[in-house]
Amino acid sequence: MRDVYIIGVGQVPVREHWDLGLRELGTRAVRAALSDAHTERVDCLLVGNMLASRLAGQDNLGTLIAGAAGLLPAEAWGVAAACASGGAAVRAAVLAVASGEHEVALGLGVEKMTDAPADEVTLALATASDQDTEAGMGFSFPAMAALIMRRYMHETGCSREAFAPFAITAHENAASSEFALFREPISARDFSDSA
């Protein structure tokens, strides 16, 4: 395997984007990455997504976005790994270059949940869990996360406050990012008061 370098990155601000679809959001991120990389060359576009099929009735995002971004005839296909689909697309792009199959590969993650009702989004997210033992029993991901957290606290004696640094650090990092949705820092007290 040969060495791989990330030569550019691009993203769009995390917002509700009522006026933009997946094609436009993906294309904007692709164009930003290519601008940052100072290149127009892409041999392969790998698009990570979990919910487009269920929430937007749209599959084949790789070719859709490659066409809209002017990348064709580049190879383009989708990558699915639940909530890690974007990361999996980047990994697949790295492997495409490391293997020698392509010189320039672009990994993209794109998702849009705001256009669908919350109950549809919850059901769509649940498709990433085991239908026999989890989602089929009515569990949502937030419910499962809460149960896992409670079990961890029970088994380790860990307090709820021990989780505060996760939220505090995430908000602290977001405060300085023009792309973040929630840009207000929070304190340990804010965390405690949120329960």
mmCIF file of C-alpha atoms in Angstrom:
data_model
loop_
_atom_site.group_PDB
_atom_site.id
_atom_site.type_symbol
_atom_site.label_atom_id
_atom_site.label_comp_id
_atom_site.label_asym_id
_atom_site.label_seq_id
_atom_site.Cartn_x
_atom_site.Cartn_y
_atom_site.Cartn_z
ATOM 1 C CA MET A 1 0.000 0.000 0.000
ATOM 2 C CA ARG A 2 1.261 3.457 -0.779
ATOM 3 C CA ASP A 3 1.107 6.609 1.329
ATOM 4 C CA VAL A 4 -2.062 8.691 1.157
ATOM 5 C CA TYR A 5 -2.407 12.409 1.821
ATOM 6 C CA ILE A 6 -5.487 14.502 2.461
ATOM 7 C CA ILE A 7 -4.970 17.496 0.191
ATOM 8 C CA GLY A 8 -8.217 19.354 0.791
ATOM 9 C CA VAL A 9 -11.326 19.497 2.930
ATOM 10 C CA GLY A 10 -14.693 21.156 2.501
ATOM 11 C CA GLN A 11 -17.973 21.368 4.319
ATOM 12 C CA VAL A 12 -21.175 23.339 4.515
ATOM 13 C CA PRO A 13 -22.501 24.890 7.716
ATOM 14 C CA VAL A 14 -24.712 22.620 9.816
ATOM 15 C CA ARG A 15 -28.115 24.274 9.463
ATOM 16 C CA GLU A 16 -31.656 23.275 8.579
ATOM 17 C CA HIS A 17 -31.141 24.164 4.887
ATOM 18 C CA TRP A 18 -34.826 24.075 3.949
ATOM 19 C CA ASP A 19 -33.927 25.407 0.488
ATOM 20 C CA LEU A 20 -31.254 22.809 -0.322
ATOM 21 C CA GLY A 21 -31.480 19.118 -1.123
ATOM 22 C CA LEU A 22 -28.862 16.398 -0.779
ATOM 23 C CA ARG A 23 -27.571 17.027 -4.310
ATOM 24 C CA GLU A 24 -26.908 20.700 -3.560
ATOM 25 C CA LEU A 25 -25.449 20.107 -0.089
ATOM 26 C CA GLY A 26 -23.122 17.409 -1.395
ATOM 27 C CA THR A 27 -22.087 19.474 -4.401
ATOM 28 C CA ARG A 28 -21.242 22.477 -2.221
ATOM 29 C CA ALA A 29 -19.055 20.334 0.046
ATOM 30 C CA VAL A 30 -17.323 18.752 -2.969
ATOM 31 C CA ARG A 31 -16.647 22.140 -4.568
ATOM 32 C CA ALA A 32 -15.280 23.491 -1.257
ATOM 33 C CA ALA A 33 -12.934 20.493 -0.918
ATOM 34 C CA LEU A 34 -11.679 20.848 -4.481
ATOM 35 C CA SER A 35 -11.112 24.571 -3.988
ATOM 36 C CA ASP A 36 -9.155 23.867 -0.801
ATOM 37 C CA ALA A 37 -7.096 21.217 -2.628
ATOM 38 C CA HIS A 38 -6.463 23.523 -5.610
ATOM 39 C CA THR A 39 -7.474 20.807 -8.045
ATOM 40 C CA GLU A 40 -10.399 19.808 -10.223
ATOM 41 C CA ARG A 41 -9.242 16.223 -10.583
ATOM 42 C CA VAL A 42 -11.292 13.477 -8.942
ATOM 43 C CA ASP A 43 -10.977 9.887 -10.118
ATOM 44 C CA CYS A 44 -13.462 8.477 -7.631
ATOM 45 C CA LEU A 45 -16.233 9.977 -5.467
ATOM 46 C CA LEU A 46 -17.433 7.923 -2.500
ATOM 47 C CA VAL A 47 -20.595 9.231 -0.837
ATOM 48 C CA GLY A 48 -21.586 8.169 2.656
ATOM 49 C CA ASN A 49 -25.244 8.436 3.613
ATOM 50 C CA MET A 50 -27.692 6.570 5.809
ATOM 51 C CA LEU A 51 -31.160 8.052 5.384
ATOM 52 C CA ALA A 52 -31.667 9.402 1.853
ATOM 53 C CA SER A 53 -33.417 6.286 0.623
ATOM 54 C CA ARG A 54 -36.010 6.369 3.407
ATOM 55 C CA LEU A 55 -36.409 10.101 4.011
ATOM 56 C CA ALA A 56 -35.896 11.578 0.550
ATOM 57 C CA GLY A 57 -36.677 8.599 -1.683
ATOM 58 C CA GLN A 58 -33.235 9.070 -3.221
ATOM 59 C CA ASP A 59 -30.619 6.380 -3.774
ATOM 60 C CA ASN A 60 -27.491 6.442 -5.944
ATOM 61 C CA LEU A 61 -26.137 9.634 -4.372
ATOM 62 C CA GLY A 62 -22.644 8.976 -5.722
ATOM 63 C CA THR A 63 -23.598 9.425 -9.349
ATOM 64 C CA LEU A 64 -26.180 12.112 -8.544
ATOM 65 C CA ILE A 65 -23.648 14.326 -6.766
ATOM 66 C CA ALA A 66 -20.784 13.502 -9.148
ATOM 67 C CA GLY A 67 -22.936 14.691 -12.041
ATOM 68 C CA ALA A 68 -24.060 17.857 -10.274
ATOM 69 C CA ALA A 69 -20.499 18.678 -9.191
ATOM 70 C CA GLY A 70 -19.117 18.165 -12.704
ATOM 71 C CA LEU A 71 -16.984 15.164 -11.746
ATOM 72 C CA LEU A 72 -18.199 12.660 -14.340
ATOM 73 C CA PRO A 73 -16.871 10.407 -15.782
ATOM 74 C CA ALA A 74 -15.288 9.797 -12.364
ATOM 75 C CA GLU A 75 -16.261 6.545 -10.705
ATOM 76 C CA ALA A 76 -18.930 7.284 -8.087
ATOM 77 C CA TRP A 77 -20.744 5.117 -5.574
ATOM 78 C CA GLY A 78 -22.303 5.085 -2.145
ATOM 79 C CA VAL A 79 -21.070 3.854 1.203
ATOM 80 C CA ALA A 80 -23.408 2.882 4.044
ATOM 81 C CA ALA A 81 -22.317 2.430 7.653
ATOM 82 C CA ALA A 82 -25.221 3.911 9.640
ATOM 83 C CA CYS A 83 -24.143 7.055 11.493
ATOM 84 C CA ALA A 84 -20.522 6.448 10.443
ATOM 85 C CA SER A 85 -21.282 6.554 6.700
ATOM 86 C CA GLY A 86 -19.330 9.770 6.085
ATOM 87 C CA GLY A 87 -16.286 8.435 7.905
ATOM 88 C CA ALA A 88 -16.587 5.153 6.035
ATOM 89 C CA ALA A 89 -16.646 7.067 2.732
ATOM 90 C CA VAL A 90 -13.430 8.868 3.675
ATOM 91 C CA ARG A 91 -11.840 5.537 4.647
ATOM 92 C CA ALA A 92 -12.923 4.001 1.337
ATOM 93 C CA ALA A 93 -11.383 6.984 -0.484
ATOM 94 C CA VAL A 94 -8.116 6.485 1.407
ATOM 95 C CA LEU A 95 -8.092 2.795 0.488
ATOM 96 C CA ALA A 96 -8.851 3.600 -3.167
ATOM 97 C CA VAL A 97 -5.687 5.703 -3.332
ATOM 98 C CA ALA A 98 -3.556 3.482 -1.064
ATOM 99 C CA SER A 99 -4.322 0.461 -3.238
ATOM 100 C CA GLY A 100 -3.142 2.257 -6.360
ATOM 101 C CA GLU A 101 -6.567 2.005 -7.996
ATOM 102 C CA HIS A 102 -6.975 5.813 -8.074
ATOM 103 C CA GLU A 103 -4.733 8.857 -7.759
ATOM 104 C CA VAL A 104 -7.370 11.234 -6.358
ATOM 105 C CA ALA A 105 -10.411 10.018 -4.446
ATOM 106 C CA LEU A 106 -12.920 12.128 -2.586
ATOM 107 C CA GLY A 107 -14.869 10.865 0.432
ATOM 108 C CA LEU A 108 -18.090 12.735 1.191
ATOM 109 C CA GLY A 109 -20.654 12.411 3.940
ATOM 110 C CA VAL A 110 -24.044 14.033 3.405
ATOM 111 C CA GLU A 111 -27.263 13.741 5.387
ATOM 112 C CA LYS A 112 -30.510 15.689 5.625
ATOM 113 C CA MET A 113 -33.143 14.997 8.238
ATOM 114 C CA THR A 114 -34.938 18.337 8.618
ATOM 115 C CA ASP A 115 -37.370 17.805 5.745
ATOM 116 C CA ALA A 116 -39.004 14.778 7.375
ATOM 117 C CA PRO A 117 -41.249 14.587 10.448
ATOM 118 C CA ALA A 118 -39.468 13.576 13.668
ATOM 119 C CA ASP A 119 -41.297 10.243 13.923
ATOM 120 C CA GLU A 120 -40.153 9.270 10.405
ATOM 121 C CA VAL A 121 -36.577 10.273 11.226
ATOM 122 C CA THR A 122 -36.661 8.206 14.429
ATOM 123 C CA LEU A 123 -37.907 5.145 12.529
ATOM 124 C CA ALA A 124 -35.323 5.639 9.786
ATOM 125 C CA LEU A 125 -32.489 5.952 12.310
ATOM 126 C CA ALA A 126 -33.688 2.784 14.001
ATOM 127 C CA THR A 127 -32.941 0.808 10.824
ATOM 128 C CA ALA A 128 -29.278 0.858 11.874
ATOM 129 C CA SER A 129 -30.078 -1.254 14.915
ATOM 130 C CA ASP A 130 -30.978 -4.919 15.237
ATOM 131 C CA GLN A 131 -34.623 -5.215 14.173
ATOM 132 C CA ASP A 132 -35.122 -8.434 16.136
ATOM 133 C CA THR A 133 -33.852 -7.275 19.506
ATOM 134 C CA GLU A 134 -33.786 -3.471 19.473
ATOM 135 C CA ALA A 135 -35.721 -1.398 16.929
ATOM 136 C CA GLY A 136 -38.410 -4.040 16.526
ATOM 137 C CA MET A 137 -39.048 -3.746 20.247
ATOM 138 C CA GLY A 138 -39.647 0.012 19.988
ATOM 139 C CA PHE A 139 -36.218 1.274 21.073
ATOM 140 C CA SER A 140 -34.888 4.473 19.507
ATOM 141 C CA PHE A 141 -31.198 5.385 19.469
ATOM 142 C CA PRO A 142 -31.597 8.078 22.145
ATOM 143 C CA ALA A 143 -33.429 5.550 24.331
ATOM 144 C CA MET A 144 -30.709 2.937 23.806
ATOM 145 C CA ALA A 145 -27.975 5.484 24.551
ATOM 146 C CA ALA A 146 -29.745 6.479 27.758
ATOM 147 C CA LEU A 147 -30.081 2.849 28.834
ATOM 148 C CA ILE A 148 -26.428 2.146 28.079
ATOM 149 C CA MET A 149 -25.377 5.256 30.010
ATOM 150 C CA ARG A 150 -27.521 4.256 32.996
ATOM 151 C CA ARG A 151 -26.116 0.736 32.936
ATOM 152 C CA TYR A 152 -22.565 2.068 32.756
ATOM 153 C CA MET A 153 -23.245 4.379 35.698
ATOM 154 C CA HIS A 154 -24.719 1.483 37.663
ATOM 155 C CA GLU A 155 -21.828 -0.895 36.951
ATOM 156 C CA THR A 156 -19.004 1.602 37.508
ATOM 157 C CA GLY A 157 -20.447 3.931 40.121
ATOM 158 C CA CYS A 158 -19.838 6.799 37.719
ATOM 159 C CA SER A 159 -21.925 9.929 38.315
ATOM 160 C CA ARG A 160 -23.912 11.806 35.682
ATOM 161 C CA GLU A 161 -21.597 14.787 36.196
ATOM 162 C CA ALA A 162 -18.664 12.683 34.958
ATOM 163 C CA PHE A 163 -20.193 12.978 31.477
ATOM 164 C CA ALA A 164 -20.193 16.798 31.587
ATOM 165 C CA PRO A 165 -16.773 17.211 29.914
ATOM 166 C CA PHE A 166 -18.088 15.553 26.739
ATOM 167 C CA ALA A 167 -20.812 18.175 26.312
ATOM 168 C CA ILE A 168 -18.677 21.064 27.552
ATOM 169 C CA THR A 169 -15.821 20.238 25.159
ATOM 170 C CA ALA A 170 -18.175 19.732 22.209
ATOM 171 C CA HIS A 171 -19.806 23.127 22.812
ATOM 172 C CA GLU A 172 -16.417 24.760 23.376
ATOM 173 C CA ASN A 173 -15.162 23.435 20.037
ATOM 174 C CA ALA A 174 -18.367 24.466 18.275
ATOM 175 C CA ALA A 175 -18.225 28.011 19.658
ATOM 176 C CA SER A 176 -15.320 28.891 17.379
ATOM 177 C CA SER A 177 -16.587 27.096 14.266
ATOM 178 C CA GLU A 178 -18.534 28.964 11.626
ATOM 179 C CA PHE A 179 -19.936 25.610 10.515
ATOM 180 C CA ALA A 180 -21.420 24.539 13.868
ATOM 181 C CA LEU A 181 -25.135 24.804 14.596
ATOM 182 C CA PHE A 182 -24.932 25.386 18.357
ATOM 183 C CA ARG A 183 -22.126 27.878 18.926
ATOM 184 C CA GLU A 184 -22.728 28.738 22.565
ATOM 185 C CA PRO A 185 -20.318 27.360 25.168
ATOM 186 C CA ILE A 186 -21.835 25.701 28.231
ATOM 187 C CA SER A 187 -20.648 25.309 31.807
ATOM 188 C CA ALA A 188 -20.797 22.364 34.188
ATOM 189 C CA ARG A 189 -23.783 24.068 35.790
ATOM 190 C CA ASP A 190 -25.540 24.346 32.418
ATOM 191 C CA PHE A 191 -24.967 20.618 31.984
ATOM 192 C CA SER A 192 -26.343 19.826 35.447
ATOM 193 C CA ASP A 193 -29.374 22.042 34.907
ATOM 194 C CA SER A 194 -30.196 20.285 31.623
ATOM 195 C CA ALA A 195 -31.333 17.062 33.291
#
